[in-house]
Amino acid sequence: MDIQRLNAVLSLGSGAQGAARDEAPSGPSFGDVLADAIRKVEQEQQHANEMAVRLAAGEVEDIAQVMIASERASLSLNLAIQVRNKVIEAYQEIMRMPM
């Protein structure tokens, strides 16, 4: 039933925009942007882990570098979680729309 509602909502917007959808997209798709953002979050996490290991091994002289890497990873993960929550809220709101 939910898929039918989503298809109905999508078909409502296809009237005036149908011609524009037939054209090739000029930019990256939503999936590409999302995959790239997740990849960047993962890279930040890996970098923070590497810095922590280097600190434990005594290879890092400035602890501030490790703390900055750790905070960047934490902030990027929190941002990704908040974006995910907003996307889920938007999806749920669409599903609650009357037909």
Short mmCIF file of C-alpha atoms in Angstrom, two decimals:
data_model
loop_
_atom_site.label_atom_id
_atom_site.label_comp_id
_atom_site.label_asym_id
_atom_site.label_seq_id
_atom_site.Cartn_x
_atom_site.Cartn_y
_atom_site.Cartn_z
CA MET A 1 0.00 0.00 0.00
CA ASP A 2 2.82 2.45 0.82
CA ILE A 3 4.43 1.94 -2.59
CA GLN A 4 1.12 2.72 -4.28
CA ARG A 5 0.87 5.98 -2.34
CA LEU A 6 4.42 6.93 -3.25
CA ASN A 7 3.76 6.18 -6.92
CA ALA A 8 0.62 8.34 -6.75
CA VAL A 9 2.56 11.24 -5.22
CA LEU A 10 5.27 10.90 -7.83
CA SER A 11 2.73 10.80 -10.66
CA LEU A 12 1.15 14.06 -9.42
CA GLY A 13 4.42 15.90 -9.93
CA SER A 14 5.09 14.40 -13.33
CA GLY A 15 2.58 16.59 -15.23
CA ALA A 16 4.59 19.73 -15.93
CA GLN A 17 7.94 18.20 -15.17
CA GLY A 18 7.55 15.16 -17.42
CA ALA A 19 9.50 16.73 -20.27
CA ALA A 20 12.32 17.75 -17.98
CA ARG A 21 12.60 14.19 -16.61
CA ASP A 22 13.12 12.78 -20.12
CA GLU A 23 16.30 14.82 -20.50
CA ALA A 24 19.61 13.53 -19.21
CA PRO A 25 20.37 14.77 -15.70
CA SER A 26 22.99 17.49 -15.68
CA GLY A 27 24.41 16.73 -12.22
CA PRO A 28 25.07 13.78 -9.97
CA SER A 29 22.12 11.73 -8.79
CA PHE A 30 20.86 11.76 -5.22
CA GLY A 31 22.29 8.27 -4.72
CA ASP A 32 25.72 9.41 -5.89
CA VAL A 33 25.71 12.39 -3.55
CA LEU A 34 24.58 10.21 -0.65
CA ALA A 35 27.22 7.55 -1.35
CA ASP A 36 29.92 10.22 -1.58
CA ALA A 37 28.86 11.75 1.75
CA ILE A 38 28.91 8.35 3.46
CA ARG A 39 32.33 7.66 1.98
CA LYS A 40 33.64 10.95 3.41
CA VAL A 41 32.26 10.13 6.86
CA GLU A 42 33.96 6.75 6.71
CA GLN A 43 37.26 8.37 5.69
CA GLU A 44 37.04 10.79 8.62
CA GLN A 45 36.45 7.85 10.98
CA GLN A 46 39.40 5.91 9.56
CA HIS A 47 41.68 8.95 9.81
CA ALA A 48 40.69 9.50 13.45
CA ASN A 49 41.36 5.83 14.22
CA GLU A 50 44.76 5.99 12.52
CA MET A 51 45.68 9.10 14.49
CA ALA A 52 44.64 7.42 17.76
CA VAL A 53 46.79 4.38 16.96
CA ARG A 54 49.72 6.62 16.06
CA LEU A 55 49.26 8.50 19.35
CA ALA A 56 49.26 5.25 21.32
CA ALA A 57 52.43 4.17 19.49
CA GLY A 58 54.13 7.47 20.33
CA GLU A 59 54.40 8.59 16.70
CA VAL A 60 52.35 11.78 17.16
CA GLU A 61 53.94 14.64 19.06
CA ASP A 62 50.99 17.04 19.01
CA ILE A 63 47.91 15.66 20.74
CA ALA A 64 45.87 18.52 19.30
CA GLN A 65 46.07 16.88 15.86
CA VAL A 66 44.55 13.72 17.27
CA MET A 67 41.80 15.64 19.05
CA ILE A 68 40.97 17.63 15.92
CA ALA A 69 40.75 14.45 13.83
CA SER A 70 38.56 12.85 16.49
CA GLU A 71 36.22 15.85 16.67
CA ARG A 72 35.95 16.07 12.87
CA ALA A 73 34.99 12.40 12.73
CA SER A 74 32.47 12.86 15.53
CA LEU A 75 30.91 15.93 13.93
CA SER A 76 30.68 14.33 10.49
CA LEU A 77 29.02 11.23 11.96
CA ASN A 78 26.54 13.35 13.94
CA LEU A 79 25.72 15.35 10.82
CA ALA A 80 25.12 12.15 8.84
CA ILE A 81 22.82 10.86 11.58
CA GLN A 82 20.84 14.11 11.62
CA VAL A 83 20.48 14.09 7.82
CA ARG A 84 19.29 10.47 7.99
CA ASN A 85 16.73 11.41 10.65
CA LYS A 86 15.41 14.28 8.51
CA VAL A 87 15.13 12.03 5.45
CA ILE A 88 13.19 9.45 7.47
CA GLU A 89 10.91 12.17 8.86
CA ALA A 90 10.26 13.47 5.34
CA TYR A 91 9.47 9.97 4.08
CA GLN A 92 7.09 9.37 6.98
CA GLU A 93 5.38 12.69 6.35
CA ILE A 94 4.89 11.77 2.69
CA MET A 95 3.43 8.43 3.70
CA ARG A 96 0.94 10.18 6.03
CA MET A 97 -0.36 12.40 3.23
CA PRO A 98 -3.95 11.64 2.25
CA MET A 99 -4.55 10.44 -1.25
#
